[in-house]
PDB file of C-alpha atoms in Angstrom:
ATOM      1  CA  MET W   1       0.000   0.000   0.000  1.00  0.00           C
ATOM      2  CA  GLY W   2       1.401   3.361  -1.052  1.00  0.00           C
ATOM      3  CA  ARG W   3       2.217   6.063   1.425  1.00  0.00           C
ATOM      4  CA  ALA W   4      -0.327   8.908   1.575  1.00  0.00           C
ATOM      5  CA  LYS W   5       0.768  12.198   0.029  1.00  0.00           C
ATOM      6  CA  THR W   6       1.657  14.927   2.494  1.00  0.00           C
ATOM      7  CA  TYR W   7       1.447  17.735  -0.044  1.00  0.00           C
ATOM      8  CA  GLU W   8      -1.067  19.305  -2.402  1.00  0.00           C
ATOM      9  CA  ARG W   9      -0.122  19.167  -6.087  1.00  0.00           C
ATOM     10  CA  THR W  10      -1.085  22.748  -6.913  1.00  0.00           C
ATOM     11  CA  ASP W  11       0.838  24.123  -3.929  1.00  0.00           C
ATOM     12  CA  VAL W  12       4.083  22.378  -4.810  1.00  0.00           C
ATOM     13  CA  THR W  13       3.640  23.224  -8.493  1.00  0.00           C
ATOM     14  CA  ARG W  14       3.293  26.880  -7.561  1.00  0.00           C
ATOM     15  CA  LYS W  15       6.558  26.719  -5.616  1.00  0.00           C
ATOM     16  CA  ALA W  16       8.295  25.110  -8.595  1.00  0.00           C
ATOM     17  CA  MET W  17       6.852  27.817 -10.831  1.00  0.00           C
ATOM     18  CA  GLU W  18       8.541  30.456  -8.679  1.00  0.00           C
ATOM     19  CA  LEU W  19      11.962  28.886  -9.187  1.00  0.00           C
ATOM     20  CA  PHE W  20      11.556  28.172 -12.890  1.00  0.00           C
ATOM     21  CA  TRP W  21      10.194  31.684 -13.454  1.00  0.00           C
ATOM     22  CA  ARG W  22      13.147  33.307 -11.735  1.00  0.00           C
ATOM     23  CA  HIS W  23      15.997  31.038 -12.867  1.00  0.00           C
ATOM     24  CA  GLY W  24      14.810  29.171 -15.949  1.00  0.00           C
ATOM     25  CA  PHE W  25      14.786  25.455 -16.710  1.00  0.00           C
ATOM     26  CA  GLU W  26      18.472  24.721 -17.141  1.00  0.00           C
ATOM     27  CA  ALA W  27      19.682  26.688 -14.099  1.00  0.00           C
ATOM     28  CA  THR W  28      17.156  25.062 -11.753  1.00  0.00           C
ATOM     29  CA  SER W  29      18.280  21.677 -10.436  1.00  0.00           C
ATOM     30  CA  THR W  30      15.954  18.874  -9.428  1.00  0.00           C
ATOM     31  CA  LYS W  31      17.439  18.988  -5.932  1.00  0.00           C
ATOM     32  CA  ALA W  32      16.749  22.722  -5.611  1.00  0.00           C
ATOM     33  CA  LEU W  33      13.196  22.177  -6.835  1.00  0.00           C
ATOM     34  CA  ALA W  34      12.493  19.423  -4.326  1.00  0.00           C
ATOM     35  CA  GLN W  35      13.901  21.499  -1.471  1.00  0.00           C
ATOM     36  CA  HIS W  36      11.881  24.573  -2.436  1.00  0.00           C
ATOM     37  CA  MET W  37       8.747  22.485  -2.934  1.00  0.00           C
ATOM     38  CA  GLY W  38       9.174  20.862   0.479  1.00  0.00           C
ATOM     39  CA  ILE W  39       9.123  17.316  -0.890  1.00  0.00           C
ATOM     40  CA  ASN W  40      11.789  14.728  -1.637  1.00  0.00           C
ATOM     41  CA  VAL W  41      13.103  13.989  -5.118  1.00  0.00           C
ATOM     42  CA  TYR W  42      11.307  10.626  -5.145  1.00  0.00           C
ATOM     43  CA  SER W  43       7.947  12.351  -4.597  1.00  0.00           C
ATOM     44  CA  LEU W  44       8.769  14.891  -7.300  1.00  0.00           C
ATOM     45  CA  PHE W  45       9.299  12.161  -9.879  1.00  0.00           C
ATOM     46  CA  ALA W  46       6.352  10.115  -8.613  1.00  0.00           C
ATOM     47  CA  GLU W  47       4.043  13.108  -9.046  1.00  0.00           C
ATOM     48  CA  PHE W  48       5.405  14.702 -12.227  1.00  0.00           C
ATOM     49  CA  GLU W  49       7.479  11.876 -13.795  1.00  0.00           C
ATOM     50  CA  SER W  50      10.341  14.209 -14.729  1.00  0.00           C
ATOM     51  CA  LYS W  51      11.726  17.703 -14.389  1.00  0.00           C
ATOM     52  CA  GLN W  52      10.207  18.386 -17.806  1.00  0.00           C
ATOM     53  CA  GLY W  53       6.803  17.210 -16.586  1.00  0.00           C
ATOM     54  CA  LEU W  54       7.051  19.513 -13.585  1.00  0.00           C
ATOM     55  CA  TYR W  55       8.044  22.406 -15.843  1.00  0.00           C
ATOM     56  CA  GLU W  56       5.033  21.846 -18.064  1.00  0.00           C
ATOM     57  CA  ALA W  57       2.746  21.725 -15.013  1.00  0.00           C
ATOM     58  CA  ALA W  58       4.280  24.967 -13.702  1.00  0.00           C
ATOM     59  CA  LEU W  59       3.812  26.673 -17.064  1.00  0.00           C
ATOM     60  CA  ALA W  60       0.157  25.584 -17.210  1.00  0.00           C
ATOM     61  CA  LEU W  61      -0.389  26.943 -13.693  1.00  0.00           C
ATOM     62  CA  TYR W  62       1.245  30.238 -14.670  1.00  0.00           C
ATOM     63  CA  GLU W  63      -1.159  30.487 -17.606  1.00  0.00           C
ATOM     64  CA  LYS W  64      -4.097  29.870 -15.297  1.00  0.00           C
ATOM     65  CA  GLU W  65      -3.125  32.045 -12.339  1.00  0.00           C
ATOM     66  CA  VAL W  66      -1.018  34.875 -13.772  1.00  0.00           C
ATOM     67  CA  VAL W  67      -1.721  35.362 -17.464  1.00  0.00           C
ATOM     68  CA  SER W  68      -5.475  34.818 -17.178  1.00  0.00           C
ATOM     69  CA  GLN W  69      -5.674  37.362 -14.359  1.00  0.00           C
ATOM     70  CA  ARG W  70      -3.674  39.926 -16.318  1.00  0.00           C
ATOM     71  CA  PHE W  71      -5.896  39.533 -19.374  1.00  0.00           C
ATOM     72  CA  ASP W  72      -9.124  39.132 -17.416  1.00  0.00           C
ATOM     73  CA  ALA W  73     -10.464  42.578 -18.274  1.00  0.00           C
ATOM     74  CA  LEU W  74      -9.899  41.924 -21.983  1.00  0.00           C
ATOM     75  CA  GLN W  75     -11.977  38.740 -21.766  1.00  0.00           C
ATOM     76  CA  ARG W  76     -15.130  40.666 -20.850  1.00  0.00           C
ATOM     77  CA  SER W  77     -17.758  40.913 -23.555  1.00  0.00           C
ATOM     78  CA  ASP W  78     -17.706  44.717 -23.391  1.00  0.00           C
ATOM     79  CA  ALA W  79     -13.899  45.130 -23.412  1.00  0.00           C
ATOM     80  CA  GLY W  80     -12.471  47.802 -25.681  1.00  0.00           C
ATOM     81  CA  ILE W  81      -9.747  50.400 -26.110  1.00  0.00           C
ATOM     82  CA  ALA W  82      -9.835  51.386 -22.430  1.00  0.00           C
ATOM     83  CA  GLU W  83      -8.930  47.850 -21.327  1.00  0.00           C
ATOM     84  CA  ILE W  84      -6.052  47.677 -23.806  1.00  0.00           C
ATOM     85  CA  LEU W  85      -4.672  50.963 -22.520  1.00  0.00           C
ATOM     86  CA  ALA W  86      -5.069  49.766 -18.915  1.00  0.00           C
ATOM     87  CA  LEU W  87      -3.055  46.642 -19.737  1.00  0.00           C
ATOM     88  CA  LEU W  88      -0.253  48.761 -21.183  1.00  0.00           C
ATOM     89  CA  ASP W  89      -0.318  50.906 -18.050  1.00  0.00           C
ATOM     90  CA  VAL W  90       0.388  47.810 -15.939  1.00  0.00           C
ATOM     91  CA  PHE W  91       3.726  47.446 -17.702  1.00  0.00           C
ATOM     92  CA  ALA W  92       4.636  51.079 -17.137  1.00  0.00           C
ATOM     93  CA  SER W  93       3.722  50.955 -13.447  1.00  0.00           C
ATOM     94  CA  SER W  94       5.722  47.775 -12.828  1.00  0.00           C
ATOM     95  CA  ALA W  95       8.842  48.920 -14.695  1.00  0.00           C
ATOM     96  CA  GLY W  96      11.880  48.830 -12.440  1.00  0.00           C
ATOM     97  CA  SER W  97      10.167  46.788  -9.722  1.00  0.00           C
ATOM     98  CA  LYS W  98      11.683  43.683  -8.192  1.00  0.00           C
ATOM     99  CA  ASP W  99       9.054  41.451  -9.771  1.00  0.00           C
ATOM    100  CA  ALA W 100       9.575  43.021 -13.194  1.00  0.00           C
ATOM    101  CA  ALA W 101      13.102  41.621 -13.222  1.00  0.00           C
ATOM    102  CA  LYS W 102      11.604  38.124 -13.448  1.00  0.00           C
ATOM    103  CA  GLY W 103       9.961  39.064 -16.727  1.00  0.00           C
ATOM    104  CA  CYS W 104       7.137  36.813 -17.864  1.00  0.00           C
ATOM    105  CA  PHE W 105       7.493  33.073 -17.298  1.00  0.00           C
ATOM    106  CA  MET W 106       5.850  32.420 -20.680  1.00  0.00           C
ATOM    107  CA  CYS W 107       8.164  34.852 -22.487  1.00  0.00           C
ATOM    108  CA  ASN W 108      11.166  33.453 -20.639  1.00  0.00           C
ATOM    109  CA  THR W 109      10.140  30.027 -21.876  1.00  0.00           C
ATOM    110  CA  ALA W 110       9.844  31.388 -25.410  1.00  0.00           C
ATOM    111  CA  THR W 111      13.475  32.464 -25.423  1.00  0.00           C
ATOM    112  CA  GLU W 112      14.970  29.590 -23.411  1.00  0.00           C
ATOM    113  CA  ARG W 113      12.939  26.497 -24.280  1.00  0.00           C
ATOM    114  CA  SER W 114      10.827  27.045 -27.407  1.00  0.00           C
ATOM    115  CA  PRO W 115      13.660  26.716 -29.949  1.00  0.00           C
ATOM    116  CA  ASN W 116      14.472  23.164 -28.789  1.00  0.00           C
ATOM    117  CA  ASP W 117      11.451  21.841 -26.908  1.00  0.00           C
ATOM    118  CA  LEU W 118       8.179  21.088 -28.706  1.00  0.00           C
ATOM    119  CA  ALA W 119       5.975  21.042 -25.589  1.00  0.00           C
ATOM    120  CA  SER W 120       7.253  24.454 -24.489  1.00  0.00           C
ATOM    121  CA  ARG W 121       6.863  25.865 -27.984  1.00  0.00           C
ATOM    122  CA  GLU W 122       3.256  24.656 -28.165  1.00  0.00           C
ATOM    123  CA  SER W 123       2.447  26.200 -24.767  1.00  0.00           C
ATOM    124  CA  VAL W 124       4.027  29.504 -25.742  1.00  0.00           C
ATOM    125  CA  MET W 125       2.314  29.674 -29.130  1.00  0.00           C
ATOM    126  CA  SER W 126      -1.044  28.799 -27.576  1.00  0.00           C
ATOM    127  CA  ASN W 127      -0.573  31.564 -25.011  1.00  0.00           C
ATOM    128  CA  PHE W 128       0.393  34.171 -27.584  1.00  0.00           C
ATOM    129  CA  LYS W 129      -2.548  33.151 -29.766  1.00  0.00           C
ATOM    130  CA  SER W 130      -4.958  33.425 -26.830  1.00  0.00           C
ATOM    131  CA  ASN W 131      -3.660  36.868 -25.862  1.00  0.00           C
ATOM    132  CA  THR W 132      -3.860  38.071 -29.452  1.00  0.00           C
ATOM    133  CA  HIS W 133      -7.438  36.804 -29.652  1.00  0.00           C
ATOM    134  CA  ALA W 134      -8.395  38.731 -26.508  1.00  0.00           C
ATOM    135  CA  ILE W 135      -6.907  41.961 -27.847  1.00  0.00           C
ATOM    136  CA  ASN W 136      -8.557  41.393 -31.207  1.00  0.00           C
ATOM    137  CA  LEU W 137     -11.979  40.996 -29.582  1.00  0.00           C
ATOM    138  CA  ALA W 138     -11.507  44.241 -27.662  1.00  0.00           C
ATOM    139  CA  LEU W 139     -10.589  46.041 -30.876  1.00  0.00           C
ATOM    140  CA  GLU W 140     -13.523  44.515 -32.751  1.00  0.00           C
ATOM    141  CA  ASN W 141     -15.844  45.635 -29.954  1.00  0.00           C
ATOM    142  CA  SER W 142     -14.448  49.149 -30.247  1.00  0.00           C
ATOM    143  CA  LYS W 143     -14.949  49.110 -34.009  1.00  0.00           C
ATOM    144  CA  GLN W 144     -18.561  47.960 -33.689  1.00  0.00           C
ATOM    145  CA  ARG W 145     -19.248  50.729 -31.190  1.00  0.00           C
ATOM    146  CA  GLY W 146     -17.692  53.270 -33.525  1.00  0.00           C
ATOM    147  CA  ASP W 147     -14.872  54.054 -31.111  1.00  0.00           C
ATOM    148  CA  ILE W 148     -12.121  53.386 -33.641  1.00  0.00           C
ATOM    149  CA  CYS W 149     -11.751  53.997 -37.335  1.00  0.00           C
ATOM    150  CA  PRO W 150     -13.768  51.454 -39.384  1.00  0.00           C
ATOM    151  CA  THR W 151     -10.826  50.814 -41.718  1.00  0.00           C
ATOM    152  CA  ILE W 152      -8.590  49.524 -38.897  1.00  0.00           C
ATOM    153  CA  ARG W 153      -7.474  45.932 -39.427  1.00  0.00           C
ATOM    154  CA  CYS W 154      -8.077  44.633 -35.913  1.00  0.00           C
ATOM    155  CA  GLU W 155      -6.321  41.322 -36.473  1.00  0.00           C
ATOM    156  CA  ASP W 156      -3.124  43.023 -37.615  1.00  0.00           C
ATOM    157  CA  GLU W 157      -3.253  45.526 -34.758  1.00  0.00           C
ATOM    158  CA  SER W 158      -3.785  42.780 -32.200  1.00  0.00           C
ATOM    159  CA  LYS W 159      -0.712  40.906 -33.465  1.00  0.00           C
ATOM    160  CA  ALA W 160       1.361  44.077 -33.280  1.00  0.00           C
ATOM    161  CA  LEU W 161       0.189  44.741 -29.722  1.00  0.00           C
ATOM    162  CA  THR W 162       0.944  41.159 -28.657  1.00  0.00           C
ATOM    163  CA  ALA W 163       4.453  41.541 -30.083  1.00  0.00           C
ATOM    164  CA  THR W 164       4.816  44.802 -28.150  1.00  0.00           C
ATOM    165  CA  LEU W 165       3.763  43.197 -24.872  1.00  0.00           C
ATOM    166  CA  VAL W 166       6.142  40.283 -25.377  1.00  0.00           C
ATOM    167  CA  GLY W 167       8.957  42.692 -26.195  1.00  0.00           C
ATOM    168  CA  LEU W 168       8.285  44.710 -23.046  1.00  0.00           C
ATOM    169  CA  GLN W 169       8.482  41.561 -20.929  1.00  0.00           C
ATOM    170  CA  VAL W 170      11.778  40.523 -22.509  1.00  0.00           C
ATOM    171  CA  LEU W 171      13.176  43.991 -21.929  1.00  0.00           C
ATOM    172  CA  MET W 172      12.188  43.830 -18.272  1.00  0.00           C
ATOM    173  CA  ARG W 173      13.800  40.416 -17.899  1.00  0.00           C
ATOM    174  CA  ALA W 174      16.967  41.815 -19.459  1.00  0.00           C
ATOM    175  CA  GLY W 175      17.116  44.497 -16.765  1.00  0.00           C
ATOM    176  CA  THR W 176      16.382  47.397 -19.098  1.00  0.00           C
ATOM    177  CA  ASP W 177      16.175  50.780 -17.409  1.00  0.00           C
ATOM    178  CA  ALA W 178      12.654  51.625 -16.200  1.00  0.00           C
ATOM    179  CA  ALA W 179      12.652  54.900 -18.115  1.00  0.00           C
ATOM    180  CA  PHE W 180      13.133  52.979 -21.371  1.00  0.00           C
ATOM    181  CA  ILE W 181      10.123  50.761 -20.592  1.00  0.00           C
ATOM    182  CA  ILE W 182       7.969  53.723 -19.621  1.00  0.00           C
ATOM    183  CA  ASP W 183       8.855  55.569 -22.840  1.00  0.00           C
ATOM    184  CA  ALA W 184       8.084  52.472 -24.903  1.00  0.00           C
ATOM    185  CA  VAL W 185       4.699  52.088 -23.212  1.00  0.00           C
ATOM    186  CA  ARG W 186       3.970  55.764 -23.817  1.00  0.00           C
ATOM    187  CA  ALA W 187       4.630  55.278 -27.537  1.00  0.00           C
ATOM    188  CA  ALA W 188       2.455  52.150 -27.622  1.00  0.00           C
ATOM    189  CA  ARG W 189      -0.356  54.026 -25.869  1.00  0.00           C
ATOM    190  CA  ALA W 190      -0.083  56.855 -28.370  1.00  0.00           C
ATOM    191  CA  HIS W 191      -0.428  54.356 -31.201  1.00  0.00           C
ATOM    192  CA  VAL W 192      -3.563  52.852 -29.652  1.00  0.00           C
ATOM    193  CA  GLU W 193      -5.016  56.322 -29.097  1.00  0.00           C
ATOM    194  CA  ARG W 194      -4.500  57.094 -32.782  1.00  0.00           C
ATOM    195  CA  LEU W 195      -6.812  54.218 -33.650  1.00  0.00           C
ATOM    196  CA  ARG W 196      -9.719  56.240 -32.250  1.00  0.00           C
ATOM    197  CA  ARG W 197     -11.991  58.018 -34.712  1.00  0.00           C
TER     198      ARG W 197
END
């Protein structure tokens, strides 16, 4: 008869997410993960099968708990230009903060793991596609309400904005000066404002 688990899967996955988010896959050892998660290495492998399996679980949890919350306002049926601008403002307000230095776990994965790992690449592409879809819906809502010019190609604009958000996260991870981030956000906001009629 197996020994009863003394941990909750989501809790230990969240702890692993913290380490992977801050240090990346390669720089985070299995031993360090187990210690931070408060379980032994045997339990780690029994629960997640491998370090890769744990990483994928952590990335899925990040999508659910962090990304979904950040894009929550854009998921509303009445979302529009105001919600897009508010999302950009989040990046400006967090520039230079301690947490900003971690960047985005999904974007970090895009640069570290996506080129050589299919599972990571699929997670990243799915995330980017979902975010682009949310922005596109907000733009389409704005167009239907007459808030933005009717000739705007919402799909193209949403892709450009997704690329901007990803770029901002990479810049933060790279330790770019806060003033640079704030100026970049200001330019992105100005572009969005110019979409108005």
